Coordinates of C-alpha atoms in Angstrom, one line a residue:
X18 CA -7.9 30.9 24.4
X19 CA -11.1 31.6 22.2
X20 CA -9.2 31.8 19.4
X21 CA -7.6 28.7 19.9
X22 CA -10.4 26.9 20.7
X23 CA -11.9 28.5 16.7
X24 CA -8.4 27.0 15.3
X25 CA -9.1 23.9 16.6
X26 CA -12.6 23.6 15.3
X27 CA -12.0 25.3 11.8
X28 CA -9.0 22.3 11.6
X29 CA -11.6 19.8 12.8
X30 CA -13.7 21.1 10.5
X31 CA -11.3 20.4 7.7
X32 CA -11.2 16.7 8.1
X33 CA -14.7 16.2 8.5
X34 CA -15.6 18.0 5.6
X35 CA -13.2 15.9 3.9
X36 CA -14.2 12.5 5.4
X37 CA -17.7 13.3 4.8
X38 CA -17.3 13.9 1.1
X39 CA -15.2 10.8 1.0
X40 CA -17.5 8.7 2.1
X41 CA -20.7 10.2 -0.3
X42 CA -18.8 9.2 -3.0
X43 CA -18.1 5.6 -2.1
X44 CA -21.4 5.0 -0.3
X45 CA -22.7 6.5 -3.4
X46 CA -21.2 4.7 -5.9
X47 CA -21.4 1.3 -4.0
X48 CA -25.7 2.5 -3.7
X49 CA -25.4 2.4 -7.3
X50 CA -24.4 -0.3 -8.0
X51 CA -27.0 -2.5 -5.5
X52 CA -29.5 -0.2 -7.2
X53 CA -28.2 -1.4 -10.7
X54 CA -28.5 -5.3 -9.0
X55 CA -32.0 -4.6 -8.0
X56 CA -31.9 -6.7 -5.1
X57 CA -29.5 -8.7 -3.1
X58 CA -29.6 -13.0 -3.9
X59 CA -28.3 -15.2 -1.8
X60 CA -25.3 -16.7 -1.5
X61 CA -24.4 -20.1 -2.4
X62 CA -21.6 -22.8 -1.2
X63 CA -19.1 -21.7 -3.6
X64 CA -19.5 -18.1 -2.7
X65 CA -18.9 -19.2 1.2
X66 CA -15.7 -20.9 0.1
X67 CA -14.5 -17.9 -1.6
X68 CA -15.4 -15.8 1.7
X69 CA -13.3 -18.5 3.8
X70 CA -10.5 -18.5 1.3
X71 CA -10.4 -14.9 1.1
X72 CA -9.8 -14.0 5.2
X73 CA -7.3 -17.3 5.4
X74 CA -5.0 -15.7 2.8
X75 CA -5.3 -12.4 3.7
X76 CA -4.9 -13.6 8.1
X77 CA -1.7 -15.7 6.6
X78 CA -0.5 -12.9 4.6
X79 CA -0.8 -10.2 6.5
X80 CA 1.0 -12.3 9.7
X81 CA 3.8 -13.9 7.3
X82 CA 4.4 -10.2 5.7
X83 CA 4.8 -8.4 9.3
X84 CA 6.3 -11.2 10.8
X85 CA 9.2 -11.0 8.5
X86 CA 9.7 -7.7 8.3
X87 CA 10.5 -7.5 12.4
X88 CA 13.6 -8.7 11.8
X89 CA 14.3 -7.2 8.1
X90 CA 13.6 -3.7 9.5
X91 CA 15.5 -4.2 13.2
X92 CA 18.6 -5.1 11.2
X93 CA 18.1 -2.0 9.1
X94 CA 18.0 0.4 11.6
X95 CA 21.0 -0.6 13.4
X96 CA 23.3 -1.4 10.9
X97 CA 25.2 1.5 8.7
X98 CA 26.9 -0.6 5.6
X99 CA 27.3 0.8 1.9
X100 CA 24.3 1.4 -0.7
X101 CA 21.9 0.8 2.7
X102 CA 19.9 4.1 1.5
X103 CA 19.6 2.6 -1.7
X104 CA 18.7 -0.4 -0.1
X105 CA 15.3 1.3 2.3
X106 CA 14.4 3.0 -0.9
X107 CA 14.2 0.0 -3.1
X108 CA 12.1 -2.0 0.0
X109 CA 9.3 0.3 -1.5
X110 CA 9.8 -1.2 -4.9
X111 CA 7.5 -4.3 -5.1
X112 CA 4.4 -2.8 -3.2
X113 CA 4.5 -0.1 -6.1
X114 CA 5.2 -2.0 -8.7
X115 CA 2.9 -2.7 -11.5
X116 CA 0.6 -6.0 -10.4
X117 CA 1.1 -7.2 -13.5
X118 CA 4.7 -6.7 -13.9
X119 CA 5.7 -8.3 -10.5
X120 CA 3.7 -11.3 -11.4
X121 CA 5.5 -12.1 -14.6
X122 CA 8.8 -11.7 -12.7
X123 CA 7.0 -14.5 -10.1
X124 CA 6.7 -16.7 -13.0
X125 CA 10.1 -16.7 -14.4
X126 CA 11.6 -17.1 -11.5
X127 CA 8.9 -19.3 -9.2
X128 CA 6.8 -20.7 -12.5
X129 CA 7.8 -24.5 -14.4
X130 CA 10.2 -23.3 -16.7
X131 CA 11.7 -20.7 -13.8
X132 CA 15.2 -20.6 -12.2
X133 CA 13.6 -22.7 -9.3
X134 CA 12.2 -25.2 -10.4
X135 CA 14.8 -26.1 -12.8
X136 CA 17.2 -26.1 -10.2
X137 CA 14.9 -28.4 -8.3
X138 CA 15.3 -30.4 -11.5
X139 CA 18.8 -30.5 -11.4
X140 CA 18.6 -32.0 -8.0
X141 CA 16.3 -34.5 -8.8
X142 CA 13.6 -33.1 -6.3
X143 CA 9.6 -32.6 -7.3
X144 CA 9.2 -29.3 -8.4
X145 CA 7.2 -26.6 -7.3
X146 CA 4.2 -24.7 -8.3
X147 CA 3.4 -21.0 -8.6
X148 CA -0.3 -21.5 -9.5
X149 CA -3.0 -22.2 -6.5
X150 CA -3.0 -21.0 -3.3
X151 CA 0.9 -21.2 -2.6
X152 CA 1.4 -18.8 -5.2
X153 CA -1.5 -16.1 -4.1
X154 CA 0.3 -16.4 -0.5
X155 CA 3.6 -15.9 -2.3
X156 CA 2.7 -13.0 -4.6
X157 CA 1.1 -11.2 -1.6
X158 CA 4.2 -11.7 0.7
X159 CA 6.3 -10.1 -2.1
X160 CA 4.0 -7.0 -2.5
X161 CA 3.7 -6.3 1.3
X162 CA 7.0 -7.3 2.8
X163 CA 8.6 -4.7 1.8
X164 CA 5.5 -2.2 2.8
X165 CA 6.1 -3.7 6.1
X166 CA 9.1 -3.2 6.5
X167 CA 9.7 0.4 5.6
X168 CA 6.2 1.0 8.2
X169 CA 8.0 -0.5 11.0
X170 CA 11.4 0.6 10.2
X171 CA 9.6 4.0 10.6
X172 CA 8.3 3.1 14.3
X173 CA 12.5 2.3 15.3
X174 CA 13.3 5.6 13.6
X175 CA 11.0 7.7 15.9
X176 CA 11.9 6.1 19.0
X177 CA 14.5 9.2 20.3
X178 CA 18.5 8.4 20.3
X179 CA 18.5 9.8 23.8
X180 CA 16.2 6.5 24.4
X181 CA 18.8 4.4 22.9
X182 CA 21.7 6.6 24.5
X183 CA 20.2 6.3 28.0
X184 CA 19.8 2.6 27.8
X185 CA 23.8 1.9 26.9
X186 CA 24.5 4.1 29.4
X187 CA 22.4 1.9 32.0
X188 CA 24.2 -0.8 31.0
X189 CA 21.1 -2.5 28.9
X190 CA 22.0 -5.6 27.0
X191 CA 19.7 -6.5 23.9
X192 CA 17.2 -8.4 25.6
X193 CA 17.0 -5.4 28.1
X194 CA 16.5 -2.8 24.6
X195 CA 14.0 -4.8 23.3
X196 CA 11.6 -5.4 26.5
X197 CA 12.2 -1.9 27.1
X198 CA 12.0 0.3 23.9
X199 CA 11.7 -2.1 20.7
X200 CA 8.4 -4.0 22.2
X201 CA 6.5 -1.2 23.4
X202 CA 7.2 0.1 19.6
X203 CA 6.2 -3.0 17.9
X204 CA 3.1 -3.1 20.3
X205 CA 2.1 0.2 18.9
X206 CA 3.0 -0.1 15.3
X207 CA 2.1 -3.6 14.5
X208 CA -1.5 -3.5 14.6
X209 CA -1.9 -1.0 12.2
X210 CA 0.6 -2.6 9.5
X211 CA -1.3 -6.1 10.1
X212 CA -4.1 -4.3 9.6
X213 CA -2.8 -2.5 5.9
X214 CA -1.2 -5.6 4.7
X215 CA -5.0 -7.8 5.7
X216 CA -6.8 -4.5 4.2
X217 CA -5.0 -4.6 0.8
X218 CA -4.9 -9.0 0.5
X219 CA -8.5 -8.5 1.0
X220 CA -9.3 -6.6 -1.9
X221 CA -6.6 -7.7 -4.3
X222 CA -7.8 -9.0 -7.8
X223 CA -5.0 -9.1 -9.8
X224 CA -3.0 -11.9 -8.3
X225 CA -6.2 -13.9 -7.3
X226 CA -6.8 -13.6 -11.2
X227 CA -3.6 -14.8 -12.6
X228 CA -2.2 -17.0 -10.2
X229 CA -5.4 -18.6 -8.2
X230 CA -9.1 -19.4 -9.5
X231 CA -10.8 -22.8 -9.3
X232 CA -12.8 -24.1 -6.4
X233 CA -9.5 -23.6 -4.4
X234 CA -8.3 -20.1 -4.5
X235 CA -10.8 -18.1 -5.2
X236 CA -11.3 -14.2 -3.3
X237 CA -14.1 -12.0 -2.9
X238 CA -12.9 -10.4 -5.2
X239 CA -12.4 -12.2 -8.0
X240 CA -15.7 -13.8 -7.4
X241 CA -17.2 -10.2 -7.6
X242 CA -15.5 -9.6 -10.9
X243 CA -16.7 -13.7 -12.1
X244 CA -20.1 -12.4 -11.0
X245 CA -20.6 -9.2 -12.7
X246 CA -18.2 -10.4 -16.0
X247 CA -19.2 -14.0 -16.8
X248 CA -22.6 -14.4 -14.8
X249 CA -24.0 -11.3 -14.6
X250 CA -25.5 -11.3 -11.6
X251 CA -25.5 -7.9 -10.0
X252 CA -27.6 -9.5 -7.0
X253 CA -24.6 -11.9 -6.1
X254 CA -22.0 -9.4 -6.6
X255 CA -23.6 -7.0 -4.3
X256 CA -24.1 -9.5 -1.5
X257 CA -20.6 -10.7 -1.8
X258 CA -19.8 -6.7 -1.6
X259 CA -21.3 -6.6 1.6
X260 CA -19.8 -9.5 3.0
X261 CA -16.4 -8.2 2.1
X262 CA -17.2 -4.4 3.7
X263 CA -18.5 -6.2 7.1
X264 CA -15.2 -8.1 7.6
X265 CA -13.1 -4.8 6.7
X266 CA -14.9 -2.9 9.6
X267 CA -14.6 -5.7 11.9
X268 CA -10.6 -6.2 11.1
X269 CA -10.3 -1.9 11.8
X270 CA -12.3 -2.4 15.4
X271 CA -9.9 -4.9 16.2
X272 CA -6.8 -3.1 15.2
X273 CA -8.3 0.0 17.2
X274 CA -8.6 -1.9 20.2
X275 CA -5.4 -3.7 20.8
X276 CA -3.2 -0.5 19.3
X277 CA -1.3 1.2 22.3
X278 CA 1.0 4.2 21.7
X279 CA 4.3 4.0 22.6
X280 CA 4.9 7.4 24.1
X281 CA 8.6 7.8 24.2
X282 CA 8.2 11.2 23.8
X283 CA 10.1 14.1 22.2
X284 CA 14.3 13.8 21.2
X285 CA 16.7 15.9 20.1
X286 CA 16.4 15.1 17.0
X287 CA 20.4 14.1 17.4
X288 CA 21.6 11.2 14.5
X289 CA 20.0 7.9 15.0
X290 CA 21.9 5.2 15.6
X291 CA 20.8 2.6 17.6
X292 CA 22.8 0.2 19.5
X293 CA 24.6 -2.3 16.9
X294 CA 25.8 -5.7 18.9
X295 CA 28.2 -8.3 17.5
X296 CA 29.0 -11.4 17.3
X297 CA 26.7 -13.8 16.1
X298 CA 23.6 -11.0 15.6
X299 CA 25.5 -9.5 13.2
X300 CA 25.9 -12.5 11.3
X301 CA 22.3 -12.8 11.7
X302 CA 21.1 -9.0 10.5
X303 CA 23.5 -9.6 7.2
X304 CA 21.9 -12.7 6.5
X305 CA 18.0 -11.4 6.8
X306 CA 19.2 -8.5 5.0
X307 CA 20.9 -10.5 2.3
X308 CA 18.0 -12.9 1.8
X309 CA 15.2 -10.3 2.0
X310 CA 16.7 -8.1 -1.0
X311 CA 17.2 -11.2 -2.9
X312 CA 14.0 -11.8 -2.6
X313 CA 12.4 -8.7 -3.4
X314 CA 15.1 -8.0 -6.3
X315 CA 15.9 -10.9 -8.3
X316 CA 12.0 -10.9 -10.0
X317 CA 12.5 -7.8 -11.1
X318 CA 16.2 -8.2 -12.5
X319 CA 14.5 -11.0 -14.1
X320 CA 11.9 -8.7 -16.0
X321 CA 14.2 -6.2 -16.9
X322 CA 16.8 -8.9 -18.4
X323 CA 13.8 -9.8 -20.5
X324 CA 12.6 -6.3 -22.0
X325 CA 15.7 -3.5 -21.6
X326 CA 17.0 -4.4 -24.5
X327 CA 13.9 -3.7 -26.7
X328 CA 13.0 -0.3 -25.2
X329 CA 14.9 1.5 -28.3
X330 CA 12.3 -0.1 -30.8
X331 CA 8.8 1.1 -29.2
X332 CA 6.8 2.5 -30.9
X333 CA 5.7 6.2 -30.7
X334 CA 2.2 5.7 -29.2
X335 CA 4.1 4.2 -26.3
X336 CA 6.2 7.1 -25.2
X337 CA 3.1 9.4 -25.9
X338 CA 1.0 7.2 -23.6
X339 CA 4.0 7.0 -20.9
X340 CA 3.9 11.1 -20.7
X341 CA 0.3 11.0 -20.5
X342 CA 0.0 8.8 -17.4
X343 CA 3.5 10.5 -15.9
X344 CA 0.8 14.0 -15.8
X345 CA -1.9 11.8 -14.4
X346 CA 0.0 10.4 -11.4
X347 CA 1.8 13.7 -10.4
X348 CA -2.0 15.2 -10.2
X349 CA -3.4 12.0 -8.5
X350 CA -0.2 12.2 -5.9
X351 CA -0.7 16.0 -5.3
X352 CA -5.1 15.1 -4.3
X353 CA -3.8 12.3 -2.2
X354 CA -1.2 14.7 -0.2
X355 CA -3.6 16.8 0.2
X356 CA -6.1 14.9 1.3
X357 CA -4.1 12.7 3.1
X358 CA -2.6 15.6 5.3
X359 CA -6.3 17.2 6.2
X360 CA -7.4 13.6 7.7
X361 CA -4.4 13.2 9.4
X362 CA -4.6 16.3 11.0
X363 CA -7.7 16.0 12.0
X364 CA -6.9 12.8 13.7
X365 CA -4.0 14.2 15.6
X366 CA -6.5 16.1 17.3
X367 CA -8.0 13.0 18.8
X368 CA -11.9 13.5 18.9
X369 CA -12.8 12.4 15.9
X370 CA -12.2 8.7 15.6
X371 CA -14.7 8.5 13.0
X372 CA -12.7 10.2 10.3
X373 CA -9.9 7.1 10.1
X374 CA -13.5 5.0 9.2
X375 CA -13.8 7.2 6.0
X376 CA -10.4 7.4 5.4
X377 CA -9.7 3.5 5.1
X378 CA -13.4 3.2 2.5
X379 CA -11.2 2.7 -0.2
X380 CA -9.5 -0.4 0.2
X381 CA -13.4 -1.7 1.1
X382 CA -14.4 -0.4 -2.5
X383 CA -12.3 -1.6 -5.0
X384 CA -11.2 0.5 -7.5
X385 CA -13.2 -2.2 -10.1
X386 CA -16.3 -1.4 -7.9
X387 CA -15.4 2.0 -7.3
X388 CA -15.6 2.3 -11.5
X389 CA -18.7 0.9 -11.9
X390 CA -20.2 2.8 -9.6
X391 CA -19.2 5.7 -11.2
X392 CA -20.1 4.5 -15.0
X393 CA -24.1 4.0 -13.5
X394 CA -23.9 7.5 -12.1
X395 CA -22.2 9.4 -14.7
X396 CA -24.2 7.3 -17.7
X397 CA -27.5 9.4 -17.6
X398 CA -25.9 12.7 -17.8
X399 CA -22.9 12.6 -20.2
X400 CA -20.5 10.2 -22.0
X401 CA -18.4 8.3 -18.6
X402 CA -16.0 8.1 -21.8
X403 CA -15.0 11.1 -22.2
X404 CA -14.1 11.4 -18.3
X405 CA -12.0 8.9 -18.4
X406 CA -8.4 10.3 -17.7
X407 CA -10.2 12.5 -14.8
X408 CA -12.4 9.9 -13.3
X409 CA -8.7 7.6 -13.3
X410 CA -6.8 10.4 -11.7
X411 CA -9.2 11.2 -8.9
X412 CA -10.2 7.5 -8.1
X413 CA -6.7 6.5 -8.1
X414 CA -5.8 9.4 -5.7
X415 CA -8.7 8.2 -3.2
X416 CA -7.4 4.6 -3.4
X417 CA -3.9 5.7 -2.3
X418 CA -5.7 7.6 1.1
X419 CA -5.4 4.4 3.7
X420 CA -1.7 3.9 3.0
X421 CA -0.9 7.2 2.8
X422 CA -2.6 8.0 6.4
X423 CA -1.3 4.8 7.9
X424 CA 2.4 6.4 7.3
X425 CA 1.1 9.5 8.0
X426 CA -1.1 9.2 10.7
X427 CA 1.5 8.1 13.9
X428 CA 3.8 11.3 13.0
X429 CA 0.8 13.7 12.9
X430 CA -0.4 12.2 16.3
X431 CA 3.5 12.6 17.8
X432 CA 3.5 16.2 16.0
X433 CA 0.2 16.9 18.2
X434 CA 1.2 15.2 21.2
X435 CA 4.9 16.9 21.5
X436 CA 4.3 20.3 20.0
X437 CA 0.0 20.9 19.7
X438 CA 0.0 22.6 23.4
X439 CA 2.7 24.6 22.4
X440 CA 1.6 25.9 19.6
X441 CA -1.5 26.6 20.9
X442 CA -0.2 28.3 23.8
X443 CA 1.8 30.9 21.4
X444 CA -1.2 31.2 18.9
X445 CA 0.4 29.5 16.4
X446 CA -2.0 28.8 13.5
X447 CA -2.8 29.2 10.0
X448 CA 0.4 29.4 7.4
X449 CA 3.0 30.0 9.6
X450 CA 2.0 26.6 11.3
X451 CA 2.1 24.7 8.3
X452 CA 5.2 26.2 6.9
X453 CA 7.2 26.3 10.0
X454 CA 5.7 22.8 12.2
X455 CA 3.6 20.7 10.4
X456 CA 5.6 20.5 6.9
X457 CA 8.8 20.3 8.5
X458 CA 8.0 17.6 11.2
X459 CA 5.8 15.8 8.5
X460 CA 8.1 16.0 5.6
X461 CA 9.5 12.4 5.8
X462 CA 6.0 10.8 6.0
X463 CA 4.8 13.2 3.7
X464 CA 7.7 12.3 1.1
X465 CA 6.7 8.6 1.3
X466 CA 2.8 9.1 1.0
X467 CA 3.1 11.4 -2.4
X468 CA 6.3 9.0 -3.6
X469 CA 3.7 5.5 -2.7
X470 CA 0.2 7.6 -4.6
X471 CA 2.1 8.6 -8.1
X472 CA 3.9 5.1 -8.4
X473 CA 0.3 3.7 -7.5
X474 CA -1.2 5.8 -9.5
X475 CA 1.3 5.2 -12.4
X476 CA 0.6 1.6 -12.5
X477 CA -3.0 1.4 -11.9
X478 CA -4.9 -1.0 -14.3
X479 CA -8.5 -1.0 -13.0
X480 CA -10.5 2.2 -13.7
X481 CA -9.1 2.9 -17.0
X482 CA -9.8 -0.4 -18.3
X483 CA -13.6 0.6 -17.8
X484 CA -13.3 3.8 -19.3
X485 CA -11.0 2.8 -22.3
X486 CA -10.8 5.4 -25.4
X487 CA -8.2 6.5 -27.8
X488 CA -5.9 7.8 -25.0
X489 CA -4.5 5.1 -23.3
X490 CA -1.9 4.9 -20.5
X491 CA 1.1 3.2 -20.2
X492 CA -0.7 -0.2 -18.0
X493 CA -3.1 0.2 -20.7
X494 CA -0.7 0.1 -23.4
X495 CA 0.8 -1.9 -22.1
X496 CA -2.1 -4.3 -21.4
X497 CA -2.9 -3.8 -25.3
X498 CA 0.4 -4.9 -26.4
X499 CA -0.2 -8.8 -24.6
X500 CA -3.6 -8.9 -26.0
X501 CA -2.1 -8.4 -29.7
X502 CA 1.0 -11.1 -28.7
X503 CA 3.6 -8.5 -29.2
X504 CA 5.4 -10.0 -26.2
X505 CA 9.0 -8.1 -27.0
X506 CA 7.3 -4.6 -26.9
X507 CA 5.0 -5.9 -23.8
X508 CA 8.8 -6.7 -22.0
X509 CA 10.0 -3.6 -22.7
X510 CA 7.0 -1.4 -21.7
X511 CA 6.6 -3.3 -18.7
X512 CA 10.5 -2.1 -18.1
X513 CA 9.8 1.5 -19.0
X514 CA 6.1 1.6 -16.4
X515 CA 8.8 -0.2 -13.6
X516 CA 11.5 2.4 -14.1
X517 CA 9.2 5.6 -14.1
X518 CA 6.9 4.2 -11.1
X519 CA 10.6 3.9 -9.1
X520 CA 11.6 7.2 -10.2
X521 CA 8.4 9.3 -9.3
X522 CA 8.7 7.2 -5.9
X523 CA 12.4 8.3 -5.2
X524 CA 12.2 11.9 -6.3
X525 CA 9.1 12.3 -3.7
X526 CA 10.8 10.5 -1.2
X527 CA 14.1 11.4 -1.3
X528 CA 12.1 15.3 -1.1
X529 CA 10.6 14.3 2.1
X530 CA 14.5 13.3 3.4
X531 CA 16.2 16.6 2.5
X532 CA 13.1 19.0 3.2

């Protein structure tokens, strides 16, 4: 008993350790940077709006993107139909997709000259615009549906097929399924993916930049980056900073409070399947599922029409800069697993509550923040320049930690919950735990955490734009390429980044499937 009351601690231990150096460095850096401000101003009307605007399209986001996935990721666990695995795998496609290259497939399929609006024209109906609001609301439903759906999908996949099996043998009719077993699921799992989807809307800059601005659709965010870029006023940017980390912690209290677990205990782990009815629900699950992968895939077929054919003719610095940031997100994915599993862990044990705080800090500091932070700190005592490809590779492997636990997080707590007391009871700990318990049970989650960090961390365009030298990544490159109007090459590297962030995704999640 004593020595399984020193396990627990020593694992305890772990986490907070962890947590605790997690949140140094991004109190830290964020101390810096009010330091560098001297002083917090006040804010003015403009800054208010962007505050308003910023929770109204992350609330509507965030509802919109789980709401749709219900049905998206119902219909995918109960129907079996050919190239479905393809199908899950690719949901994970847009949320790890380059910002920048999702956007320009938005445009040439939403934008004036796009396939909508000049079939809108055909018709003789107003057309539509991507720019505003509407499009920030759009771009953010395409990133996070998809996130969404593979979280929840998740939730249906734990619930045991001796559930499912029990309630066809009782005679149990949809409705009776979902009051009974799907609801109680959704109760549990919803909070938390409301809560990653508001999390990430809230701190997104990219889209903001290139598809909002103005008076109208302005975020925190990019009134941050206005601040510090165009203004300079470190006081403002600090007190919007603020603002933006009091609304995150508020949004994790509430999700706290309403999340119930489902407890359907431990299965068989027998082949799930759940009940598939007929008729006119099956007509229904096809057409979600038909008009979900549309939307999710035709942006990006319309990218890749655009660049494939000029990937032959890139130039040399390219492919160098594409092995270069392959090495970087393989290191940043192995940090976050790592990390990401000690937290977790620690969770699962239930009396420290206070790690999950430090574990979802990064989506309060952006990773534009995050850099800054950094740059003031590491000025005085050595060239932030010559750190760059580090600094990139560990910041972007503490940016991946909140997604990462929130896959990871509900399977650790059923790991605990089914197994703990029996492995306790046999004095279980140490190696043989991990190797034979928690990697096994885990691998799935584990497979989609590392897969969601390296395509996130191959696509990153924030920290390394601050710490620019002669070693660019691909975004970077990338990034360059626009700036110089070489369009073609920009087309084709954007098709290159897309089709090595899917691969490193696949070949860690597919791992997680067959481990």
């Amino acid at each position: 008993m004593a020595a399984g009351i020193f396990r627990l601690t020593r694992a305890e231990a772990g986490g907070a350790v962890a947590a605790t150096g997690l949140a140094l460095l991004i109190g830290g850096t964020l101390a810096a940077v009010m330091w560098q401000a001297q002083g917090l101003s006040g804010l003015g009307p403009w800054d208010w709006r962007a505050v308003w605007f910023t929770l109204w399209q992350a609330a509507l986001s965030a509802t919109l993107s789980s709401a749709l996935a219900i049905p998206v990721a119902r219909a995918l666990a109960r129907r079996r139909f050919p190239g479905r695995s393809a199908l899950v795998t690719l949901l994970g496609a847009p949320f790890i997709l380059p910002v920048i290259v999702a956007i320009m497939g938005l445009i040439a399929v939403f934008g004036r000259n796009g396939a909508i609006n000049d079939a809108l024209r055909l018709a003789g109906l107003p057309e539509v615009s991507i720019y505003g609001w509407q499009g920030v609301i759009l771009a953010h439903v395409f990133f996070n549906l998809p996130l969404s759906v593979r979280l929840i999908l998740q939730g249906w996949q734990a619930i045991p097929a001796e559930r499912f099996r029990l309630a066809a043998s009782l005679g149990f009719g949809p409705r009776d399924v979902a009051r009974h077993l799907e609801r109680p699921m959704l109760r549990a799992v919803l909070p938390g993916v409301w809560l990653a989807v508001f999390l990430v809307c809230l701190t997104s800059f990219t889209v903001a930049l290139a598809l909002g601005g103005g008076p109208r659709a302005t975020t925190v965010e990019l009134a941050i980056y206005q601040a510090f870029r165009f203004d300079f006023d470190l006081g403002r940017a600090a007190s919007l900073g603020l603002v933006q980390i009091g609304i995150c912690v508020c949004a994790m209290m509430l999700a706290w409070w309403i999340a119930i677990p489902a407890a359907f205990g431990a299965g068989l782990d027998a082949a799930h399947m759940p009940a598939a009815p007929g008729g006119w629900r099956r007509i229904s699950d096809a057409l979600v599922i038909t008009v979900a992968a549309g939307f999710l895939i035709w942006p990006m077929g319309a990218v890749t029409a655009r660049g494939l054919p000029q990937i032959p003719a890139l130039p040399p610095e390219v492919w160098e800069a594409a092995l270069r940031s392959m090495v970087m997100a393989l290191i940043s994915a192995t940090l976050a697993l790592i990390l990401t599993l000690v937290l977790a862990l620690s969770l699962a044990r239930g009396r420290m509550q206070w790690v999950e705080t430090a574990g979802m800090l990064p989506l309060i500091a952006s990773p534009l923040v995050l850099g800054t932070g950094l740059f003031i700190l590491l000025r005085p005592w050595v060239d932030p320049q010559s750190l760059a490809l580090p600094l990139t590779v560990g910041v972007n492997a503490i940016m991946a930690l909140p997604f990462g636990l929130r896959a990871l997080i509900p399977a650790a707590r059923t790991l605990q919950r089914d197994y703990g007391r029996l492995a306790d009871s046999l004095e279980m700990g140490g190696l043989a735990r991990l190797r034979y318990l928690t990697l096994p049970r885990l691998a799935r989650s584990l497979g989609f955490t590392g897969g969601l960090a390296a395509a996130l961390a191959m696509g990153d365009l924030g920290v390394i734009t601050l710490f620019a030298g002669d070693r660019p990544t691909l975004p970077l490159q990338m990034y360059q390429l626009m700036n110089s109007y070489r369009m073609a090459d920009a087309s084709a590297c954007a098709v290159l980044l897309m089709a090595i962030s899917f691969g490193l995704f696949w070949i860690f999640d597919r791992g997680g499937h067959l481990a």
